[in-house]
Short mmCIF file of C-alpha atoms in Angstrom, two decimals:
data_model
loop_
_atom_site.label_atom_id
_atom_site.label_comp_id
_atom_site.label_asym_id
_atom_site.label_seq_id
_atom_site.Cartn_x
_atom_site.Cartn_y
_atom_site.Cartn_z
CA UNK G 1 -15.04 -59.39 131.23
CA UNK G 2 -14.00 -60.74 127.86
CA UNK G 3 -11.21 -63.26 128.16
CA UNK G 4 -9.83 -65.31 125.35
CA UNK G 5 -7.90 -68.51 125.50
CA UNK G 6 -8.05 -72.22 125.06
CA UNK G 7 -10.19 -74.47 127.19
CA UNK G 8 -8.10 -77.08 129.02
CA UNK G 9 -8.66 -80.40 127.28
CA UNK G 10 -9.87 -82.87 129.93
CA UNK G 11 -9.25 -85.93 127.77
CA UNK G 12 -6.26 -85.44 125.49
CA UNK G 13 -6.82 -86.93 122.08
CA UNK G 14 -10.60 -87.03 122.44
CA UNK G 15 -12.73 -84.86 120.17
CA UNK G 16 -15.92 -83.62 121.78
CA UNK G 17 -18.57 -82.84 119.17
CA UNK G 18 -21.73 -82.53 121.26
CA UNK G 19 -21.88 -78.86 122.23
CA UNK G 20 -25.56 -78.71 121.27
CA UNK G 21 -26.09 -80.87 124.37
CA UNK G 22 -23.60 -78.92 126.48
CA UNK G 23 -20.69 -76.62 125.63
CA UNK G 24 -17.44 -76.84 127.64
CA UNK G 25 -17.02 -73.96 130.11
CA UNK G 26 -15.77 -70.86 128.28
CA UNK G 27 -12.40 -69.50 129.53
CA UNK G 28 -14.15 -66.19 130.25
CA UNK G 29 -16.47 -67.98 132.67
CA UNK G 30 -13.58 -69.84 134.22
CA UNK G 31 -11.77 -66.52 134.75
CA UNK G 32 -14.54 -65.05 136.95
CA UNK G 33 -15.97 -68.11 138.65
CA UNK G 34 -13.49 -68.45 141.53
CA UNK G 35 -13.83 -64.81 142.59
CA UNK G 36 -17.57 -64.99 142.12
CA UNK G 37 -17.73 -68.06 144.38
CA UNK G 38 -15.69 -66.25 147.01
CA UNK G 39 -17.73 -63.03 146.99
CA UNK G 40 -21.16 -64.12 145.78
CA UNK G 41 -22.32 -66.50 148.52
CA UNK G 42 -24.67 -64.23 150.49
CA UNK G 43 -28.39 -63.71 149.92
CA UNK G 44 -28.62 -60.59 147.74
CA UNK G 45 -31.87 -59.56 149.51
CA UNK G 46 -30.21 -58.92 152.88
CA UNK G 47 -28.93 -55.56 154.07
CA UNK G 48 -25.43 -56.44 155.29
CA UNK G 49 -22.14 -56.00 153.50
CA UNK G 50 -21.72 -59.55 152.09
CA UNK G 51 -25.31 -59.34 150.77
CA UNK G 52 -24.49 -56.03 149.10
CA UNK G 53 -21.50 -57.69 147.44
CA UNK G 54 -23.67 -60.54 146.17
CA UNK G 55 -26.28 -58.04 144.98
CA UNK G 56 -23.66 -56.05 143.05
CA UNK G 57 -22.42 -59.25 141.38
CA UNK G 58 -25.97 -60.30 140.50
CA UNK G 59 -26.78 -56.86 139.10
CA UNK G 60 -23.56 -56.95 137.08
CA UNK G 61 -24.49 -60.35 135.71
CA UNK G 62 -27.96 -59.12 134.79
CA UNK G 63 -26.66 -55.98 133.08
CA UNK G 64 -23.93 -57.82 131.17
CA UNK G 65 -26.46 -60.44 130.02
CA UNK G 66 -28.96 -57.79 128.95
CA UNK G 67 -26.30 -55.89 127.03
CA UNK G 68 -25.05 -59.02 125.26
CA UNK G 69 -28.60 -59.94 124.19
CA UNK G 70 -29.77 -56.40 123.40
CA UNK G 71 -32.56 -56.36 126.00
CA UNK G 72 -33.27 -54.32 129.17
CA UNK G 73 -31.74 -55.43 132.46
CA UNK G 74 -35.17 -55.57 134.12
CA UNK G 75 -36.29 -58.05 131.43
CA UNK G 76 -33.73 -60.65 132.59
CA UNK G 77 -34.38 -63.32 135.25
CA UNK G 78 -31.88 -66.03 136.19
CA UNK G 79 -33.58 -69.41 136.63
CA UNK G 80 -32.28 -72.77 137.90
CA UNK G 81 -32.24 -74.22 134.34
CA UNK G 82 -33.14 -73.53 130.74
CA UNK G 83 -36.01 -75.98 131.08
CA UNK G 84 -37.43 -74.06 134.04
CA UNK G 85 -37.09 -70.81 132.06
CA UNK G 86 -39.05 -72.42 129.19
CA UNK G 87 -41.78 -73.58 131.57
CA UNK G 88 -42.01 -70.14 133.21
CA UNK G 89 -42.04 -68.42 129.83
CA UNK G 90 -44.66 -70.58 128.10
CA UNK G 91 -46.97 -71.06 131.08
CA UNK G 92 -46.47 -67.49 132.38
CA UNK G 93 -47.61 -65.99 129.06
CA UNK G 94 -50.61 -68.35 129.09
CA UNK G 95 -51.43 -67.30 132.68
CA UNK G 96 -51.10 -63.64 131.70
CA UNK G 97 -53.52 -64.13 128.78
CA UNK G 98 -55.95 -66.43 130.62
CA UNK G 99 -58.87 -64.03 130.03
CA UNK G 100 -58.29 -64.16 126.26
CA UNK G 101 -58.18 -67.96 126.05
CA UNK G 102 -56.03 -70.96 126.83
CA UNK G 103 -54.82 -72.32 123.50
CA UNK G 104 -51.09 -72.90 123.15
CA UNK G 105 -49.79 -73.38 119.61
CA UNK G 106 -46.23 -74.55 118.97
CA UNK G 107 -44.25 -76.04 116.13
CA UNK G 108 -43.99 -79.82 116.00
CA UNK G 109 -40.20 -79.60 116.35
CA UNK G 110 -39.96 -77.66 119.61
CA UNK G 111 -37.64 -78.86 122.36
CA UNK G 112 -39.07 -81.43 124.78
CA UNK G 113 -39.31 -78.74 127.49
CA UNK G 114 -41.87 -76.83 125.38
CA UNK G 115 -43.74 -80.04 124.56
CA UNK G 116 -43.88 -81.00 128.23
CA UNK G 117 -45.14 -77.52 129.15
CA UNK G 118 -47.85 -77.88 126.49
CA UNK G 119 -48.91 -81.30 127.75
CA UNK G 120 -48.94 -80.01 131.34
CA UNK G 121 -51.12 -77.07 130.24
CA UNK G 122 -53.49 -79.39 128.35
CA UNK G 123 -53.78 -81.70 131.36
CA UNK G 124 -54.99 -78.71 133.40
CA UNK G 125 -57.86 -77.71 131.14
CA UNK G 126 -56.01 -75.76 128.45
CA UNK G 127 -55.40 -76.91 124.90
CA UNK G 128 -52.20 -77.53 122.96
CA UNK G 129 -51.80 -77.85 119.18
CA UNK G 130 -48.64 -78.32 117.14
CA UNK G 131 -48.01 -76.90 113.66
CA UNK G 132 -46.36 -79.14 111.05
CA UNK G 133 -42.94 -78.45 109.51
CA UNK G 134 -41.61 -78.77 105.97
CA UNK G 135 -38.88 -81.29 105.04
CA UNK G 136 -36.19 -78.78 106.14
CA UNK G 137 -37.80 -78.54 109.58
CA UNK G 138 -39.22 -75.05 109.07
CA UNK G 139 -42.65 -74.45 110.61
CA UNK G 140 -45.60 -74.20 108.22
CA UNK G 141 -48.05 -71.55 109.40
CA UNK G 142 -51.66 -72.54 110.06
CA UNK G 143 -53.39 -69.16 109.64
CA UNK G 144 -56.79 -70.57 110.64
CA UNK G 145 -55.44 -71.73 113.98
CA UNK G 146 -56.46 -69.31 116.75
CA UNK G 147 -53.72 -69.10 119.35
CA UNK G 148 -53.66 -67.53 122.80
CA UNK G 149 -49.89 -67.98 122.92
CA UNK G 150 -47.50 -69.18 120.20
CA UNK G 151 -44.29 -70.98 121.19
CA UNK G 152 -41.52 -71.11 118.61
CA UNK G 153 -37.80 -71.80 118.73
CA UNK G 154 -35.30 -69.36 117.24
CA UNK G 155 -33.50 -72.31 115.67
CA UNK G 156 -33.90 -76.04 116.00
CA UNK G 157 -31.65 -77.80 118.51
CA UNK G 158 -31.29 -80.99 116.45
CA UNK G 159 -31.18 -79.92 112.82
CA UNK G 160 -30.23 -76.24 113.13
CA UNK G 161 -32.98 -74.79 110.92
CA UNK G 162 -33.79 -71.16 111.76
CA UNK G 163 -37.51 -70.50 112.26
CA UNK G 164 -39.44 -67.56 110.77
CA UNK G 165 -40.18 -66.10 114.20
CA UNK G 166 -41.06 -62.58 113.04
CA UNK G 167 -43.86 -63.96 110.85
CA UNK G 168 -45.67 -65.16 113.98
CA UNK G 169 -45.16 -62.01 116.07
CA UNK G 170 -48.58 -60.52 115.22
CA UNK G 171 -50.51 -63.74 115.81
CA UNK G 172 -50.44 -63.84 119.60
CA UNK G 173 -47.98 -63.21 122.44
CA UNK G 174 -44.96 -65.18 121.31
CA UNK G 175 -42.71 -67.33 123.45
CA UNK G 176 -39.25 -67.70 121.91
CA UNK G 177 -37.13 -70.71 122.80
CA UNK G 178 -33.62 -69.38 122.20
CA UNK G 179 -31.84 -72.18 124.08
CA UNK G 180 -30.07 -73.57 121.00
CA UNK G 181 -29.20 -70.20 119.46
CA UNK G 182 -28.51 -67.72 122.29
CA UNK G 183 -25.06 -66.18 121.91
CA UNK G 184 -24.59 -67.78 118.48
CA UNK G 185 -27.27 -65.80 116.64
CA UNK G 186 -28.81 -62.43 117.54
CA UNK G 187 -32.29 -62.74 119.06
CA UNK G 188 -34.99 -62.27 116.43
CA UNK G 189 -37.65 -59.56 116.85
CA UNK G 190 -41.23 -60.01 117.92
CA UNK G 191 -41.19 -62.12 121.09
CA UNK G 192 -43.00 -61.41 124.35
CA UNK G 193 -41.00 -63.87 126.48
CA UNK G 194 -37.94 -65.96 125.77
CA UNK G 195 -35.71 -68.57 127.37
CA UNK G 196 -32.06 -69.54 127.10
CA UNK G 197 -29.67 -71.91 128.84
CA UNK G 198 -26.12 -71.00 129.87
CA UNK G 199 -24.50 -74.41 129.44
CA UNK G 200 -25.40 -74.30 125.75
CA UNK G 201 -23.12 -71.26 125.20
CA UNK G 202 -20.27 -72.15 127.53
CA UNK G 203 -21.63 -70.95 130.87
CA UNK G 204 -22.15 -73.37 133.76
CA UNK G 205 -25.12 -75.76 133.94
CA UNK G 206 -27.85 -74.75 136.36
CA UNK G 207 -28.32 -71.25 134.92
CA UNK G 208 -31.27 -70.51 132.69
CA UNK G 209 -32.49 -67.16 131.43
CA UNK G 210 -36.09 -66.05 131.37
CA UNK G 211 -36.63 -62.86 129.36
CA UNK G 212 -39.96 -61.07 129.60
CA UNK G 213 -40.48 -57.94 127.54
CA UNK G 214 -41.41 -54.78 129.44
CA UNK G 215 -45.20 -54.32 129.49
CA UNK G 216 -46.00 -57.91 128.50
CA UNK G 217 -48.80 -59.64 130.41
CA UNK G 218 -46.95 -62.40 132.27
CA UNK G 219 -48.11 -64.05 135.48
CA UNK G 220 -46.23 -66.61 137.54
CA UNK G 221 -47.82 -70.01 136.72
CA UNK G 222 -46.17 -71.61 139.78
CA UNK G 223 -46.37 -70.87 143.51
CA UNK G 224 -43.75 -68.12 143.14
CA UNK G 225 -41.31 -66.81 145.73
CA UNK G 226 -40.44 -63.66 147.67
CA UNK G 227 -37.41 -62.59 145.71
CA UNK G 228 -36.75 -59.00 144.61
CA UNK G 229 -37.28 -60.30 141.07
CA UNK G 230 -40.88 -61.61 141.11
CA UNK G 231 -40.07 -64.14 138.37
CA UNK G 232 -37.19 -65.77 140.21
CA UNK G 233 -37.50 -69.12 142.00
CA UNK G 234 -35.29 -69.51 145.05
CA UNK G 235 -32.05 -67.73 145.80
CA UNK G 236 -30.20 -66.89 142.63
CA UNK G 237 -26.99 -68.79 141.83
CA UNK G 238 -24.97 -65.57 141.88
CA UNK G 239 -21.54 -67.02 140.97
CA UNK G 240 -23.13 -69.12 138.22
CA UNK G 241 -25.02 -66.14 136.83
CA UNK G 242 -21.85 -64.06 136.73
CA UNK G 243 -19.89 -66.84 135.01
CA UNK G 244 -22.75 -67.33 132.53
CA UNK G 245 -22.82 -63.61 131.76
CA UNK G 246 -19.05 -63.51 131.24
CA UNK G 247 -19.25 -66.45 128.84
CA UNK G 248 -22.18 -64.91 126.97
CA UNK G 249 -20.37 -61.58 126.52
CA UNK G 250 -17.31 -63.39 125.20
CA UNK G 251 -19.33 -65.63 122.87
CA UNK G 252 -21.20 -62.64 121.43
CA UNK G 253 -17.93 -60.72 120.98
CA UNK G 254 -16.33 -63.58 119.05
CA UNK G 255 -19.40 -64.94 117.25
CA UNK G 256 -18.69 -63.46 113.80
CA UNK G 257 -15.27 -65.06 113.73
CA UNK G 258 -16.21 -68.35 115.43
CA UNK G 259 -19.52 -68.62 113.56
CA UNK G 260 -17.87 -68.15 110.15
CA UNK G 261 -15.29 -70.83 110.96
CA UNK G 262 -17.96 -73.22 112.23
CA UNK G 263 -20.19 -72.63 109.20
CA UNK G 264 -17.37 -73.56 106.84
CA UNK G 265 -16.55 -76.71 108.86
CA UNK G 266 -20.21 -77.78 108.94
CA UNK G 267 -20.46 -77.21 105.17
CA UNK G 268 -17.46 -79.51 104.86
CA UNK G 269 -19.19 -82.19 106.97
CA UNK G 270 -22.46 -81.86 105.03
CA UNK G 271 -20.72 -82.28 101.72
CA UNK G 272 -18.50 -85.21 102.78
CA UNK G 273 -21.31 -87.11 104.50
CA UNK G 274 -23.66 -86.63 101.53
CA UNK G 275 -21.14 -88.61 99.46
CA UNK G 276 -21.71 -91.74 101.61
CA UNK G 277 -24.34 -93.93 99.93
CA UNK G 278 -27.87 -94.03 101.37
CA UNK G 279 -27.27 -91.11 103.71
CA UNK G 280 -29.67 -88.29 104.45
CA UNK G 281 -28.32 -84.93 105.64
CA UNK G 282 -31.20 -83.03 107.22
CA UNK G 283 -32.02 -79.42 108.08
CA UNK G 284 -31.60 -76.17 106.14
CA UNK G 285 -28.13 -76.12 104.54
CA UNK G 286 -27.84 -72.30 104.75
CA UNK G 287 -30.34 -70.65 107.10
CA UNK G 288 -29.22 -72.60 110.15
CA UNK G 289 -27.24 -72.57 113.37
CA UNK G 290 -23.54 -72.23 112.59
CA UNK G 291 -22.22 -75.09 114.68
CA UNK G 292 -24.32 -78.20 114.11
CA UNK G 293 -25.50 -80.71 111.52
CA UNK G 294 -27.61 -83.85 111.66
CA UNK G 295 -27.59 -86.81 109.28
CA UNK G 296 -28.82 -90.40 109.15
CA UNK G 297 -27.32 -93.54 107.62
CA UNK G 298 -29.79 -96.07 106.26
CA UNK G 299 -29.55 -99.56 107.85
CA UNK G 300 -27.17 -98.35 110.61
CA UNK G 301 -27.94 -98.76 114.31
CA UNK G 302 -27.67 -95.34 116.02
CA UNK G 303 -26.40 -96.72 119.31
CA UNK G 304 -23.79 -98.84 117.55
CA UNK G 305 -22.36 -95.94 115.56
CA UNK G 306 -22.26 -93.59 118.59
CA UNK G 307 -20.47 -96.30 120.59
CA UNK G 308 -18.02 -97.01 117.80
CA UNK G 309 -17.21 -93.31 117.36
CA UNK G 310 -16.70 -92.94 121.12
CA UNK G 311 -14.29 -95.88 121.01
CA UNK G 312 -12.34 -94.04 118.31
CA UNK G 313 -12.31 -90.80 120.31
CA UNK G 314 -15.28 -88.81 119.01
CA UNK G 315 -18.20 -87.77 121.25
CA UNK G 316 -21.40 -87.23 119.24
CA UNK G 317 -25.15 -87.35 119.89
CA UNK G 318 -27.94 -89.30 118.17
CA UNK G 319 -31.69 -88.81 117.80
CA UNK G 320 -32.31 -92.48 117.08
CA UNK G 321 -34.79 -94.37 119.26
CA UNK G 322 -32.21 -96.89 120.46
CA UNK G 323 -30.15 -94.06 121.99
CA UNK G 324 -33.10 -92.45 123.83
CA UNK G 325 -34.13 -93.26 127.39
CA UNK G 326 -37.73 -93.47 126.12
CA UNK G 327 -36.87 -95.70 123.11
CA UNK G 328 -38.83 -93.18 121.02
CA UNK G 329 -37.19 -91.74 117.91
CA UNK G 330 -36.54 -88.00 117.76
CA UNK G 331 -39.89 -86.22 117.38
CA UNK G 332 -38.03 -83.57 115.37
CA UNK G 333 -36.81 -86.03 112.73
CA UNK G 334 -40.20 -87.78 112.66
CA UNK G 335 -42.07 -84.47 112.15
CA UNK G 336 -39.73 -83.64 109.25
CA UNK G 337 -40.32 -87.03 107.65
CA UNK G 338 -36.57 -87.69 107.95
CA UNK G 339 -34.96 -91.06 108.57
CA UNK G 340 -34.70 -91.57 112.36
CA UNK G 341 -32.40 -94.56 112.64
CA UNK G 342 -28.64 -94.39 112.11
CA UNK G 343 -28.80 -90.77 113.18
CA UNK G 344 -25.90 -88.59 114.33
CA UNK G 345 -25.77 -84.98 115.42
CA UNK G 346 -22.37 -83.29 115.21
CA UNK G 347 -21.98 -79.98 117.05
CA UNK G 348 -18.69 -78.11 117.15
CA UNK G 349 -16.94 -76.38 120.03
CA UNK G 350 -15.59 -72.86 119.50
CA UNK G 351 -12.17 -74.44 119.07
CA UNK G 352 -12.94 -77.45 116.85
CA UNK G 353 -10.28 -77.56 114.14
CA UNK G 354 -10.39 -78.57 110.50
CA UNK G 355 -8.01 -81.42 111.36
CA UNK G 356 -10.47 -82.77 113.97
CA UNK G 357 -13.37 -82.58 111.52
CA UNK G 358 -11.29 -84.26 108.83
CA UNK G 359 -10.31 -87.02 111.25
CA UNK G 360 -14.01 -87.69 111.90
CA UNK G 361 -14.79 -87.65 108.18
CA UNK G 362 -11.93 -90.06 107.57
CA UNK G 363 -13.34 -92.74 109.91
CA UNK G 364 -17.08 -92.34 109.21
CA UNK G 365 -17.39 -94.11 105.83
CA UNK G 366 -15.51 -97.17 107.12
CA UNK G 367 -17.62 -97.43 110.28
CA UNK G 368 -20.85 -97.10 108.28
CA UNK G 369 -19.67 -99.77 105.82
CA UNK G 370 -18.71 -102.11 108.70
CA UNK G 371 -22.04 -101.73 110.46
CA UNK G 372 -23.94 -102.26 107.22
CA UNK G 373 -21.89 -105.36 106.50
CA UNK G 374 -22.67 -106.70 109.98
CA UNK G 375 -26.37 -106.20 109.19
CA UNK G 376 -25.90 -108.28 106.03
CA UNK G 377 -26.19 -105.37 103.59
CA UNK B 1 -54.18 -104.37 98.90
CA UNK B 2 -52.74 -107.85 99.21
CA UNK B 3 -49.07 -108.17 99.97
CA UNK B 4 -47.25 -110.91 98.07
CA UNK B 5 -44.64 -111.13 100.83
CA UNK B 6 -45.49 -110.40 104.46
CA UNK B 7 -42.61 -109.74 106.84
CA UNK B 8 -43.16 -110.25 110.55
CA UNK B 9 -40.81 -107.86 112.35
CA UNK B 10 -42.63 -107.86 115.69
CA UNK B 11 -40.21 -107.37 118.57
CA UNK B 12 -37.43 -106.04 116.35
CA UNK B 13 -35.94 -102.62 117.05
CA UNK B 14 -35.06 -100.17 114.29
CA UNK B 15 -33.20 -100.35 111.99
CA UNK B 16 -33.91 -104.12 111.90
CA UNK B 17 -37.39 -103.92 110.27
CA UNK B 18 -35.99 -101.61 107.57
CA UNK B 19 -33.05 -103.95 106.99
CA UNK B 20 -35.51 -106.87 106.58
CA UNK B 21 -37.54 -104.78 104.14
CA UNK B 22 -34.45 -104.01 102.05
CA UNK B 23 -33.24 -107.64 102.14
CA UNK B 24 -36.60 -109.10 101.12
CA UNK B 25 -37.66 -106.58 98.48
CA UNK B 26 -36.29 -108.81 95.71
CA UNK B 27 -38.84 -111.47 96.67
CA UNK B 28 -41.63 -109.43 95.08
CA UNK B 29 -41.82 -108.40 91.41
CA UNK B 30 -41.85 -104.75 90.34
CA UNK B 31 -45.43 -103.54 90.82
CA UNK B 32 -46.15 -106.02 93.64
CA UNK B 33 -46.59 -105.24 97.32
CA UNK B 34 -44.49 -106.25 100.32
CA UNK B 35 -45.70 -105.66 103.88
CA UNK B 36 -43.84 -105.20 107.16
CA UNK B 37 -45.50 -105.83 110.52
CA UNK B 38 -43.49 -103.84 113.10
CA UNK B 39 -44.18 -102.65 116.63
CA UNK B 40 -41.06 -100.50 116.94
CA UNK B 41 -42.05 -96.81 117.17
CA UNK B 42 -39.37 -95.71 114.69
CA UNK B 43 -40.79 -97.87 111.89
CA UNK B 44 -43.65 -95.40 111.33
CA UNK B 45 -41.16 -92.75 110.19
CA UNK B 46 -38.50 -94.98 108.78
CA UNK B 47 -40.57 -97.11 106.35
CA UNK B 48 -41.77 -93.86 104.75
CA UNK B 49 -38.24 -92.40 104.72
CA UNK B 50 -36.83 -95.64 103.27
CA UNK B 51 -39.38 -95.56 100.42
CA UNK B 52 -38.43 -91.95 99.64
CA UNK B 53 -34.67 -92.65 99.75
CA UNK B 54 -34.86 -95.93 97.79
CA UNK B 55 -37.53 -94.72 95.31
CA UNK B 56 -40.17 -97.27 96.30
CA UNK B 57 -43.86 -96.44 96.82
CA UNK B 58 -45.25 -96.17 100.35
CA UNK B 59 -48.90 -97.26 100.26
CA UNK B 60 -49.90 -96.72 103.89
CA UNK B 61 -50.38 -98.54 107.15
CA UNK B 62 -52.97 -101.07 108.35
CA UNK B 63 -53.55 -102.72 111.70
CA UNK B 64 -52.98 -106.44 112.16
CA UNK B 65 -55.45 -108.40 114.33
CA UNK B 66 -53.15 -107.91 117.33
CA UNK B 67 -53.10 -104.13 116.70
CA UNK B 68 -49.54 -104.09 115.37
CA UNK B 69 -48.93 -101.71 112.46
CA UNK B 70 -48.47 -103.31 109.05
CA UNK B 71 -46.72 -101.03 106.54
CA UNK B 72 -47.38 -101.59 102.84
CA UNK B 73 -44.79 -100.88 100.16
CA UNK B 74 -45.04 -101.30 96.38
CA UNK B 75 -41.82 -102.21 94.61
CA UNK B 76 -41.13 -99.71 91.82
CA UNK B 77 -37.65 -100.76 90.77
#
């Protein structure tokens, strides 16, 4: 199913640098999606011909996904989103271990979906504790903390730092949030359940992956459904699952090449941005996701710099409070003790060029200087 | 810990309280304390981060009578 090629550029001249929020559809997904839509409409549970076709496509998607991730096909469930997969993973492990206790332990820099699952669990009689992180964003173990389930990300979605997942594998059944890393880095060892999200690797939105290891005690924490796959909620998005699987296979096949290129470009950004006065580049410089970097400019308004970059043709994200719907700063940056205002997150597409990165680096110092001057500094 | 200069940044969104802190630091002598009253959520992280980045000493946080956080900073340079 591997297809290579360039993604059509929807806005010529615009440089999209926010793939950590959502990656453009991979050409390999585009190549299968039309056929999948045509042949994958029926309910795979039924016994007629169109249902058999849908079932074959769904099984293909499951097997291709399992192969790309190095897991068993019967460990893969397609969910309606990455967030739903996280909720099913975290809460399902807790439900499966309910006799042993009800204490969820997570790092303080987990994705909001894990935090919300923890708060939901705590509101229903369980308990939820977060572990602190060091200044690079790496979790600091709390050996005295007794956990029923540990939730830990493979790598952080904002700052890229890879977490020492294997070190926590013996503590308790481990939920791995692989949403930021799936396809880009191999899955680490030691997890009982895991989640990923297709639109983060170039599949379509609306496809999450729940992975539950064979033999793990997992119980559906929600009302459940009558699908063939007991972990599934509602009829599977068969065309979406197939497109997601095609993208994942392609991304895994090209990740050494793409990852090496992205690492070098991110190193270039880290070094150039560090040269701007009163700037903090955060996250592990080496043991990190290949495609993203986060930094903050002192005295700069996050919303203003995102808006100014958009005006000049660069789409980037920010963890600053003024850019958040909640007006709260990024809990990741706050937990790391990093500066939260004037924050930008740059994340590269598989096709981002050196020229595009250099164009961004050429405009950044001037924009920062302008905004600081406007603030009277 | 008495602040020599007290900045009232109530109602200001970040980075404004940090900008005020930077602009007014010169009003205290080295060794003296400046305080920032701020109700913006980001100030809790950003006053500490500013002190680290600008090599000033973060002394901690107190509550004003209206419950607003007052961050204390000692000028070191």
